[in-house]
Amino acid sequence: MKRIFRILSMVTAGLLLAAWGTWQLSRNASYQLYGGLTDRVDTAQPRVALTFDDGPTPGHTQAILDQLDALGVRATFFLVGDAMARHPELAAQIVRAGHQVGNHSRTHSRMVFMPAAQVREELDTTDRLIREAGYTDEILFRPPYGKKLLVLPWVLHQRGTRTITWDVEPESGSGAEPPADDIVERVLEQSRPGSIILMHVMFDSRATSLQAVPGIVAGLRERGFEFVTVSELLDD
Ligand SMILES: [Zn+2]
């Protein structure tokens, strides 16, 4: 009897460890099982890519476009299909302003345990909306919450879609909004040649992120960095 308990507890411990490992793997920003992903580009060129996730959302999209225009920066927007369907004019405006647009799924759901057919529908619908917005270059993908694992990377690999994550995440840590100065400081500390910077600016709750953009651009330019799109960074 004792022996059965010992075996059972070992099996339970093993299963818990496997579950924990799987979860860690699913949220790892620099690893995926198939096809690989890019969290930064290995380059000696002092270039970085600013990336903005989610949206488009009314009001906030105009605000970030105005800022980028004033700063002379081209960025990469990973947009959500359902939001683009609600605001096609905003998606088109981002494209017309010369920014890169990528696929950030249709529903912004966790895709870790999503069946393959549903994953394909999320990707295809969002790609179609990006094309309808007038974007003609390669469409890169960024998984919602950075989560992937098995089915999603396999589908991405099959359709030849490249996965882009990030290596600089200045808003992370708490759910609360960090002050704009802290966001700027983190980006300046963590950025290196080839970095991909993740930010969210198209929400009411992300006002300080939007405020941080001019400081990030000025600070990195002062350090000799140039801002390019993710595709331009990949070409290095
Ligand atoms: Zn997102």
PDB file of C-alpha atoms and ligand atoms in Angstrom:
ATOM      1  CA  MET A   1       0.000   0.000   0.000  1.00  0.00           C
ATOM      2  CA  LYS A   2       2.766   2.367   0.983  1.00  0.00           C
ATOM      3  CA  ARG A   3       4.523   1.656  -2.276  1.00  0.00           C
ATOM      4  CA  ILE A   4       1.435   2.568  -4.328  1.00  0.00           C
ATOM      5  CA  PHE A   5       1.239   5.913  -2.543  1.00  0.00           C
ATOM      6  CA  ARG A   6       4.875   6.566  -3.274  1.00  0.00           C
ATOM      7  CA  ILE A   7       4.429   5.779  -6.968  1.00  0.00           C
ATOM      8  CA  LEU A   8       1.248   7.877  -7.142  1.00  0.00           C
ATOM      9  CA  SER A   9       2.914  10.874  -5.555  1.00  0.00           C
ATOM     10  CA  MET A  10       5.869  10.565  -7.921  1.00  0.00           C
ATOM     11  CA  VAL A  11       3.530  10.417 -10.934  1.00  0.00           C
ATOM     12  CA  THR A  12       1.597  13.451  -9.658  1.00  0.00           C
ATOM     13  CA  ALA A  13       4.803  15.402  -9.138  1.00  0.00           C
ATOM     14  CA  GLY A  14       5.940  14.468 -12.639  1.00  0.00           C
ATOM     15  CA  LEU A  15       2.650  15.596 -14.185  1.00  0.00           C
ATOM     16  CA  LEU A  16       2.729  18.887 -12.303  1.00  0.00           C
ATOM     17  CA  LEU A  17       6.284  19.502 -13.448  1.00  0.00           C
ATOM     18  CA  ALA A  18       5.340  18.727 -17.067  1.00  0.00           C
ATOM     19  CA  ALA A  19       2.323  21.066 -16.885  1.00  0.00           C
ATOM     20  CA  TRP A  20       4.450  23.843 -15.435  1.00  0.00           C
ATOM     21  CA  GLY A  21       7.130  23.316 -18.097  1.00  0.00           C
ATOM     22  CA  THR A  22       4.532  23.391 -20.873  1.00  0.00           C
ATOM     23  CA  TRP A  23       3.036  26.609 -19.565  1.00  0.00           C
ATOM     24  CA  GLN A  24       6.462  28.232 -19.319  1.00  0.00           C
ATOM     25  CA  LEU A  25       7.234  27.134 -22.883  1.00  0.00           C
ATOM     26  CA  SER A  26       3.932  28.527 -24.182  1.00  0.00           C
ATOM     27  CA  ARG A  27       4.768  32.017 -22.875  1.00  0.00           C
ATOM     28  CA  ASN A  28       8.477  32.035 -23.732  1.00  0.00           C
ATOM     29  CA  ALA A  29       9.063  35.048 -26.022  1.00  0.00           C
ATOM     30  CA  SER A  30      12.217  33.668 -27.607  1.00  0.00           C
ATOM     31  CA  TYR A  31      11.360  30.036 -28.340  1.00  0.00           C
ATOM     32  CA  GLN A  32       8.791  28.019 -30.233  1.00  0.00           C
ATOM     33  CA  LEU A  33       8.771  24.405 -31.272  1.00  0.00           C
ATOM     34  CA  TYR A  34       8.289  24.744 -35.055  1.00  0.00           C
ATOM     35  CA  GLY A  35       9.544  27.271 -37.536  1.00  0.00           C
ATOM     36  CA  GLY A  36      11.231  29.456 -34.950  1.00  0.00           C
ATOM     37  CA  LEU A  37      10.418  33.011 -34.073  1.00  0.00           C
ATOM     38  CA  THR A  38      12.180  36.333 -33.954  1.00  0.00           C
ATOM     39  CA  ASP A  39      12.396  38.263 -30.697  1.00  0.00           C
ATOM     40  CA  ARG A  40      15.290  40.412 -31.937  1.00  0.00           C
ATOM     41  CA  VAL A  41      17.579  40.571 -34.957  1.00  0.00           C
ATOM     42  CA  ASP A  42      21.244  39.770 -34.685  1.00  0.00           C
ATOM     43  CA  THR A  43      22.842  42.838 -36.257  1.00  0.00           C
ATOM     44  CA  ALA A  44      25.676  45.252 -35.615  1.00  0.00           C
ATOM     45  CA  GLN A  45      23.624  48.116 -37.106  1.00  0.00           C
ATOM     46  CA  PRO A  46      22.254  50.456 -34.437  1.00  0.00           C
ATOM     47  CA  ARG A  47      18.673  49.971 -35.570  1.00  0.00           C
ATOM     48  CA  VAL A  48      15.570  49.120 -33.556  1.00  0.00           C
ATOM     49  CA  ALA A  49      11.892  48.551 -34.359  1.00  0.00           C
ATOM     50  CA  LEU A  50       9.056  50.147 -32.407  1.00  0.00           C
ATOM     51  CA  THR A  51       5.994  47.881 -32.415  1.00  0.00           C
ATOM     52  CA  PHE A  52       2.475  48.706 -31.256  1.00  0.00           C
ATOM     53  CA  ASP A  53       0.030  45.917 -30.443  1.00  0.00           C
ATOM     54  CA  ASP A  54      -3.785  45.737 -30.570  1.00  0.00           C
ATOM     55  CA  GLY A  55      -6.386  48.062 -32.038  1.00  0.00           C
ATOM     56  CA  PRO A  56      -6.964  50.043 -34.108  1.00  0.00           C
ATOM     57  CA  THR A  57      -9.144  52.060 -31.733  1.00  0.00           C
ATOM     58  CA  PRO A  58     -10.836  55.408 -32.449  1.00  0.00           C
ATOM     59  CA  GLY A  59      -9.029  58.477 -31.134  1.00  0.00           C
ATOM     60  CA  HIS A  60      -5.923  56.669 -29.978  1.00  0.00           C
ATOM     61  CA  THR A  61      -4.914  55.601 -33.471  1.00  0.00           C
ATOM     62  CA  GLN A  62      -4.903  59.205 -34.658  1.00  0.00           C
ATOM     63  CA  ALA A  63      -2.873  60.214 -31.602  1.00  0.00           C
ATOM     64  CA  ILE A  64      -0.054  57.729 -32.227  1.00  0.00           C
ATOM     65  CA  LEU A  65      -0.051  58.418 -35.984  1.00  0.00           C
ATOM     66  CA  ASP A  66       0.291  62.162 -35.317  1.00  0.00           C
ATOM     67  CA  GLN A  67       3.160  61.522 -32.914  1.00  0.00           C
ATOM     68  CA  LEU A  68       5.038  59.234 -35.289  1.00  0.00           C
ATOM     69  CA  ASP A  69       4.515  61.694 -38.129  1.00  0.00           C
ATOM     70  CA  ALA A  70       5.915  64.571 -36.043  1.00  0.00           C
ATOM     71  CA  LEU A  71       8.897  62.426 -35.025  1.00  0.00           C
ATOM     72  CA  GLY A  72       9.525  61.072 -38.527  1.00  0.00           C
ATOM     73  CA  VAL A  73       9.377  57.470 -37.307  1.00  0.00           C
ATOM     74  CA  ARG A  74       7.964  54.470 -39.164  1.00  0.00           C
ATOM     75  CA  ALA A  75       6.717  51.764 -36.828  1.00  0.00           C
ATOM     76  CA  THR A  76       5.084  48.341 -36.998  1.00  0.00           C
ATOM     77  CA  PHE A  77       1.474  47.829 -35.884  1.00  0.00           C
ATOM     78  CA  PHE A  78       0.227  44.334 -34.975  1.00  0.00           C
ATOM     79  CA  LEU A  79      -3.513  44.781 -35.430  1.00  0.00           C
ATOM     80  CA  VAL A  80      -6.493  42.688 -34.289  1.00  0.00           C
ATOM     81  CA  GLY A  81      -8.833  41.510 -37.060  1.00  0.00           C
ATOM     82  CA  ASP A  82     -12.106  42.222 -35.252  1.00  0.00           C
ATOM     83  CA  ALA A  83     -10.949  45.760 -34.424  1.00  0.00           C
ATOM     84  CA  MET A  84      -9.967  46.315 -38.068  1.00  0.00           C
ATOM     85  CA  ALA A  85     -13.393  45.047 -39.181  1.00  0.00           C
ATOM     86  CA  ARG A  86     -15.016  47.616 -36.871  1.00  0.00           C
ATOM     87  CA  HIS A  87     -12.688  50.434 -37.978  1.00  0.00           C
ATOM     88  CA  PRO A  88     -11.435  49.690 -41.486  1.00  0.00           C
ATOM     89  CA  GLU A  89     -10.723  53.393 -42.080  1.00  0.00           C
ATOM     90  CA  LEU A  90      -8.265  53.457 -39.173  1.00  0.00           C
ATOM     91  CA  ALA A  91      -6.406  50.400 -40.465  1.00  0.00           C
ATOM     92  CA  ALA A  92      -6.205  52.016 -43.909  1.00  0.00           C
ATOM     93  CA  GLN A  93      -4.926  55.230 -42.331  1.00  0.00           C
ATOM     94  CA  ILE A  94      -2.060  53.354 -40.640  1.00  0.00           C
ATOM     95  CA  VAL A  95      -1.121  51.774 -43.971  1.00  0.00           C
ATOM     96  CA  ARG A  96      -1.335  55.096 -45.847  1.00  0.00           C
ATOM     97  CA  ALA A  97       0.977  56.709 -43.283  1.00  0.00           C
ATOM     98  CA  GLY A  98       3.653  54.235 -44.423  1.00  0.00           C
ATOM     99  CA  HIS A  99       3.810  52.008 -41.360  1.00  0.00           C
ATOM    100  CA  GLN A 100       4.153  48.244 -41.403  1.00  0.00           C
ATOM    101  CA  VAL A 101       1.040  46.259 -40.444  1.00  0.00           C
ATOM    102  CA  GLY A 102       1.145  42.739 -38.985  1.00  0.00           C
ATOM    103  CA  ASN A 103      -1.413  40.103 -37.958  1.00  0.00           C
ATOM    104  CA  HIS A 104      -2.250  39.869 -34.233  1.00  0.00           C
ATOM    105  CA  SER A 105      -5.102  37.332 -34.676  1.00  0.00           C
ATOM    106  CA  ARG A 106      -8.780  38.064 -35.256  1.00  0.00           C
ATOM    107  CA  THR A 107     -10.234  37.779 -31.737  1.00  0.00           C
ATOM    108  CA  HIS A 108      -7.147  38.302 -29.541  1.00  0.00           C
ATOM    109  CA  SER A 109      -7.924  35.058 -27.704  1.00  0.00           C
ATOM    110  CA  ARG A 110      -5.402  32.759 -26.124  1.00  0.00           C
ATOM    111  CA  MET A 111      -4.477  30.469 -29.017  1.00  0.00           C
ATOM    112  CA  VAL A 112      -2.513  27.846 -27.078  1.00  0.00           C
ATOM    113  CA  PHE A 113      -5.254  25.181 -27.097  1.00  0.00           C
ATOM    114  CA  MET A 114      -7.187  26.406 -30.147  1.00  0.00           C
ATOM    115  CA  PRO A 115      -7.927  23.774 -32.842  1.00  0.00           C
ATOM    116  CA  ALA A 116      -5.989  24.125 -36.110  1.00  0.00           C
ATOM    117  CA  ALA A 117      -9.051  25.050 -38.207  1.00  0.00           C
ATOM    118  CA  GLN A 118      -9.896  27.909 -35.868  1.00  0.00           C
ATOM    119  CA  VAL A 119      -6.277  29.093 -35.833  1.00  0.00           C
ATOM    120  CA  ARG A 120      -6.323  29.178 -39.644  1.00  0.00           C
ATOM    121  CA  GLU A 121      -9.565  31.138 -39.681  1.00  0.00           C
ATOM    122  CA  GLU A 122      -8.110  33.706 -37.214  1.00  0.00           C
ATOM    123  CA  LEU A 123      -4.998  34.132 -39.360  1.00  0.00           C
ATOM    124  CA  ASP A 124      -6.731  34.146 -42.765  1.00  0.00           C
ATOM    125  CA  THR A 125      -9.480  36.600 -41.813  1.00  0.00           C
ATOM    126  CA  THR A 126      -6.978  39.024 -40.309  1.00  0.00           C
ATOM    127  CA  ASP A 127      -4.660  38.734 -43.326  1.00  0.00           C
ATOM    128  CA  ARG A 128      -7.608  39.514 -45.590  1.00  0.00           C
ATOM    129  CA  LEU A 129      -8.518  42.618 -43.568  1.00  0.00           C
ATOM    130  CA  ILE A 130      -4.873  43.789 -43.713  1.00  0.00           C
ATOM    131  CA  ARG A 131      -4.944  43.424 -47.514  1.00  0.00           C
ATOM    132  CA  GLU A 132      -8.264  45.297 -47.655  1.00  0.00           C
ATOM    133  CA  ALA A 133      -6.588  48.112 -45.722  1.00  0.00           C
ATOM    134  CA  GLY A 134      -4.177  48.391 -48.648  1.00  0.00           C
ATOM    135  CA  TYR A 135      -1.103  46.701 -47.198  1.00  0.00           C
ATOM    136  CA  THR A 136       0.881  44.842 -49.864  1.00  0.00           C
ATOM    137  CA  ASP A 137       4.110  43.632 -48.184  1.00  0.00           C
ATOM    138  CA  GLU A 138       4.770  40.400 -46.260  1.00  0.00           C
ATOM    139  CA  ILE A 139       2.386  39.967 -43.324  1.00  0.00           C
ATOM    140  CA  LEU A 140       4.168  39.002 -40.119  1.00  0.00           C
ATOM    141  CA  PHE A 141       2.338  37.500 -37.124  1.00  0.00           C
ATOM    142  CA  ARG A 142       2.507  38.184 -33.408  1.00  0.00           C
ATOM    143  CA  PRO A 143       0.571  35.810 -31.098  1.00  0.00           C
ATOM    144  CA  PRO A 144      -1.819  37.384 -28.576  1.00  0.00           C
ATOM    145  CA  TYR A 145      -0.220  37.386 -25.096  1.00  0.00           C
ATOM    146  CA  GLY A 146       2.910  36.008 -26.778  1.00  0.00           C
ATOM    147  CA  LYS A 147       1.358  32.542 -26.302  1.00  0.00           C
ATOM    148  CA  LYS A 148       1.787  29.736 -28.803  1.00  0.00           C
ATOM    149  CA  LEU A 149       2.936  26.087 -28.155  1.00  0.00           C
ATOM    150  CA  LEU A 150       2.053  23.323 -30.660  1.00  0.00           C
ATOM    151  CA  VAL A 151      -0.855  23.890 -33.028  1.00  0.00           C
ATOM    152  CA  LEU A 152      -0.307  27.593 -33.663  1.00  0.00           C
ATOM    153  CA  PRO A 153       3.416  27.319 -34.580  1.00  0.00           C
ATOM    154  CA  TRP A 154       2.622  24.311 -36.777  1.00  0.00           C
ATOM    155  CA  VAL A 155      -0.102  26.201 -38.693  1.00  0.00           C
ATOM    156  CA  LEU A 156       2.188  29.242 -39.002  1.00  0.00           C
ATOM    157  CA  HIS A 157       4.990  27.049 -40.291  1.00  0.00           C
ATOM    158  CA  GLN A 158       2.642  25.405 -42.836  1.00  0.00           C
ATOM    159  CA  ARG A 159       1.476  28.734 -44.252  1.00  0.00           C
ATOM    160  CA  GLY A 160       5.021  30.179 -44.209  1.00  0.00           C
ATOM    161  CA  THR A 161       4.168  32.955 -41.774  1.00  0.00           C
ATOM    162  CA  ARG A 162       6.987  34.396 -39.696  1.00  0.00           C
ATOM    163  CA  THR A 163       6.389  34.913 -35.967  1.00  0.00           C
ATOM    164  CA  ILE A 164       7.650  38.094 -34.346  1.00  0.00           C
ATOM    165  CA  THR A 165       7.812  38.642 -30.601  1.00  0.00           C
ATOM    166  CA  TRP A 166       9.982  41.213 -28.768  1.00  0.00           C
ATOM    167  CA  ASP A 167      12.999  41.574 -26.513  1.00  0.00           C
ATOM    168  CA  VAL A 168      12.133  44.924 -24.936  1.00  0.00           C
ATOM    169  CA  GLU A 169       8.878  45.109 -22.981  1.00  0.00           C
ATOM    170  CA  PRO A 170       8.926  48.355 -20.984  1.00  0.00           C
ATOM    171  CA  GLU A 171       5.321  48.214 -19.719  1.00  0.00           C
ATOM    172  CA  SER A 172       5.593  44.768 -18.158  1.00  0.00           C
ATOM    173  CA  GLY A 173       5.574  43.874 -14.495  1.00  0.00           C
ATOM    174  CA  SER A 174       2.277  45.098 -13.119  1.00  0.00           C
ATOM    175  CA  GLY A 175      -1.142  45.714 -14.598  1.00  0.00           C
ATOM    176  CA  ALA A 176      -0.841  49.317 -13.471  1.00  0.00           C
ATOM    177  CA  GLU A 177       0.389  52.025 -15.805  1.00  0.00           C
ATOM    178  CA  PRO A 178       4.041  52.782 -15.171  1.00  0.00           C
ATOM    179  CA  PRO A 179       4.904  56.507 -15.342  1.00  0.00           C
ATOM    180  CA  ALA A 180       6.086  57.630 -18.803  1.00  0.00           C
ATOM    181  CA  ASP A 181       9.584  58.397 -17.477  1.00  0.00           C
ATOM    182  CA  ASP A 182       9.960  54.811 -16.230  1.00  0.00           C
ATOM    183  CA  ILE A 183       8.894  53.444 -19.614  1.00  0.00           C
ATOM    184  CA  VAL A 184      11.447  55.650 -21.386  1.00  0.00           C
ATOM    185  CA  GLU A 185      14.170  54.648 -18.944  1.00  0.00           C
ATOM    186  CA  ARG A 186      13.483  50.919 -19.374  1.00  0.00           C
ATOM    187  CA  VAL A 187      13.612  51.164 -23.164  1.00  0.00           C
ATOM    188  CA  LEU A 188      16.882  53.103 -23.079  1.00  0.00           C
ATOM    189  CA  GLU A 189      18.368  50.568 -20.661  1.00  0.00           C
ATOM    190  CA  GLN A 190      17.228  47.422 -22.479  1.00  0.00           C
ATOM    191  CA  SER A 191      17.546  48.332 -26.168  1.00  0.00           C
ATOM    192  CA  ARG A 192      20.506  47.131 -28.207  1.00  0.00           C
ATOM    193  CA  PRO A 193      21.115  46.846 -31.964  1.00  0.00           C
ATOM    194  CA  GLY A 194      18.329  44.736 -33.477  1.00  0.00           C
ATOM    195  CA  SER A 195      15.877  45.148 -30.593  1.00  0.00           C
ATOM    196  CA  ILE A 196      12.136  44.841 -31.087  1.00  0.00           C
ATOM    197  CA  ILE A 197      10.267  47.056 -28.634  1.00  0.00           C
ATOM    198  CA  LEU A 198       6.706  46.081 -27.614  1.00  0.00           C
ATOM    199  CA  MET A 199       4.255  48.790 -26.581  1.00  0.00           C
ATOM    200  CA  HIS A 200       0.501  49.289 -26.319  1.00  0.00           C
ATOM    201  CA  VAL A 201      -0.694  52.821 -26.968  1.00  0.00           C
ATOM    202  CA  MET A 202      -4.201  52.579 -28.368  1.00  0.00           C
ATOM    203  CA  PHE A 203      -6.139  52.279 -25.086  1.00  0.00           C
ATOM    204  CA  ASP A 204      -7.337  54.762 -22.434  1.00  0.00           C
ATOM    205  CA  SER A 205      -5.319  52.794 -19.892  1.00  0.00           C
ATOM    206  CA  ARG A 206      -2.093  53.286 -21.852  1.00  0.00           C
ATOM    207  CA  ALA A 207      -1.840  57.068 -21.818  1.00  0.00           C
ATOM    208  CA  THR A 208       1.625  57.012 -20.242  1.00  0.00           C
ATOM    209  CA  SER A 209       2.889  54.668 -22.969  1.00  0.00           C
ATOM    210  CA  LEU A 210       1.773  57.129 -25.612  1.00  0.00           C
ATOM    211  CA  GLN A 211       3.419  59.953 -23.650  1.00  0.00           C
ATOM    212  CA  ALA A 212       6.643  57.941 -23.503  1.00  0.00           C
ATOM    213  CA  VAL A 213       7.067  57.661 -27.286  1.00  0.00           C
ATOM    214  CA  PRO A 214       8.787  61.038 -27.928  1.00  0.00           C
ATOM    215  CA  GLY A 215      11.228  60.411 -25.039  1.00  0.00           C
ATOM    216  CA  ILE A 216      12.039  56.937 -26.358  1.00  0.00           C
ATOM    217  CA  VAL A 217      12.668  58.253 -29.856  1.00  0.00           C
ATOM    218  CA  ALA A 218      14.797  61.192 -28.676  1.00  0.00           C
ATOM    219  CA  GLY A 219      16.762  59.084 -26.181  1.00  0.00           C
ATOM    220  CA  LEU A 220      17.570  56.271 -28.595  1.00  0.00           C
ATOM    221  CA  ARG A 221      18.450  58.684 -31.413  1.00  0.00           C
ATOM    222  CA  GLU A 222      20.818  60.440 -29.017  1.00  0.00           C
ATOM    223  CA  ARG A 223      22.505  57.063 -28.518  1.00  0.00           C
ATOM    224  CA  GLY A 224      22.891  56.662 -32.290  1.00  0.00           C
ATOM    225  CA  PHE A 225      19.890  54.406 -32.968  1.00  0.00           C
ATOM    226  CA  GLU A 226      17.721  54.585 -36.039  1.00  0.00           C
ATOM    227  CA  PHE A 227      14.058  53.491 -36.148  1.00  0.00           C
ATOM    228  CA  VAL A 228      12.991  51.017 -38.820  1.00  0.00           C
ATOM    229  CA  THR A 229      10.083  48.640 -39.392  1.00  0.00           C
ATOM    230  CA  VAL A 230      10.359  44.989 -38.332  1.00  0.00           C
ATOM    231  CA  SER A 231      10.728  43.887 -41.985  1.00  0.00           C
ATOM    232  CA  GLU A 232      13.562  46.360 -42.497  1.00  0.00           C
ATOM    233  CA  LEU A 233      15.222  45.018 -39.357  1.00  0.00           C
ATOM    234  CA  LEU A 234      14.815  41.435 -40.647  1.00  0.00           C
ATOM    235  CA  ASP A 235      16.579  42.444 -43.882  1.00  0.00           C
ATOM    236  CA  ASP A 236      19.775  43.233 -41.944  1.00  0.00           C
TER     237      ASP A 236
HETATM  238 ZN    ZN B   1      -2.154  41.978 -27.878  1.00  0.00          ZN
END
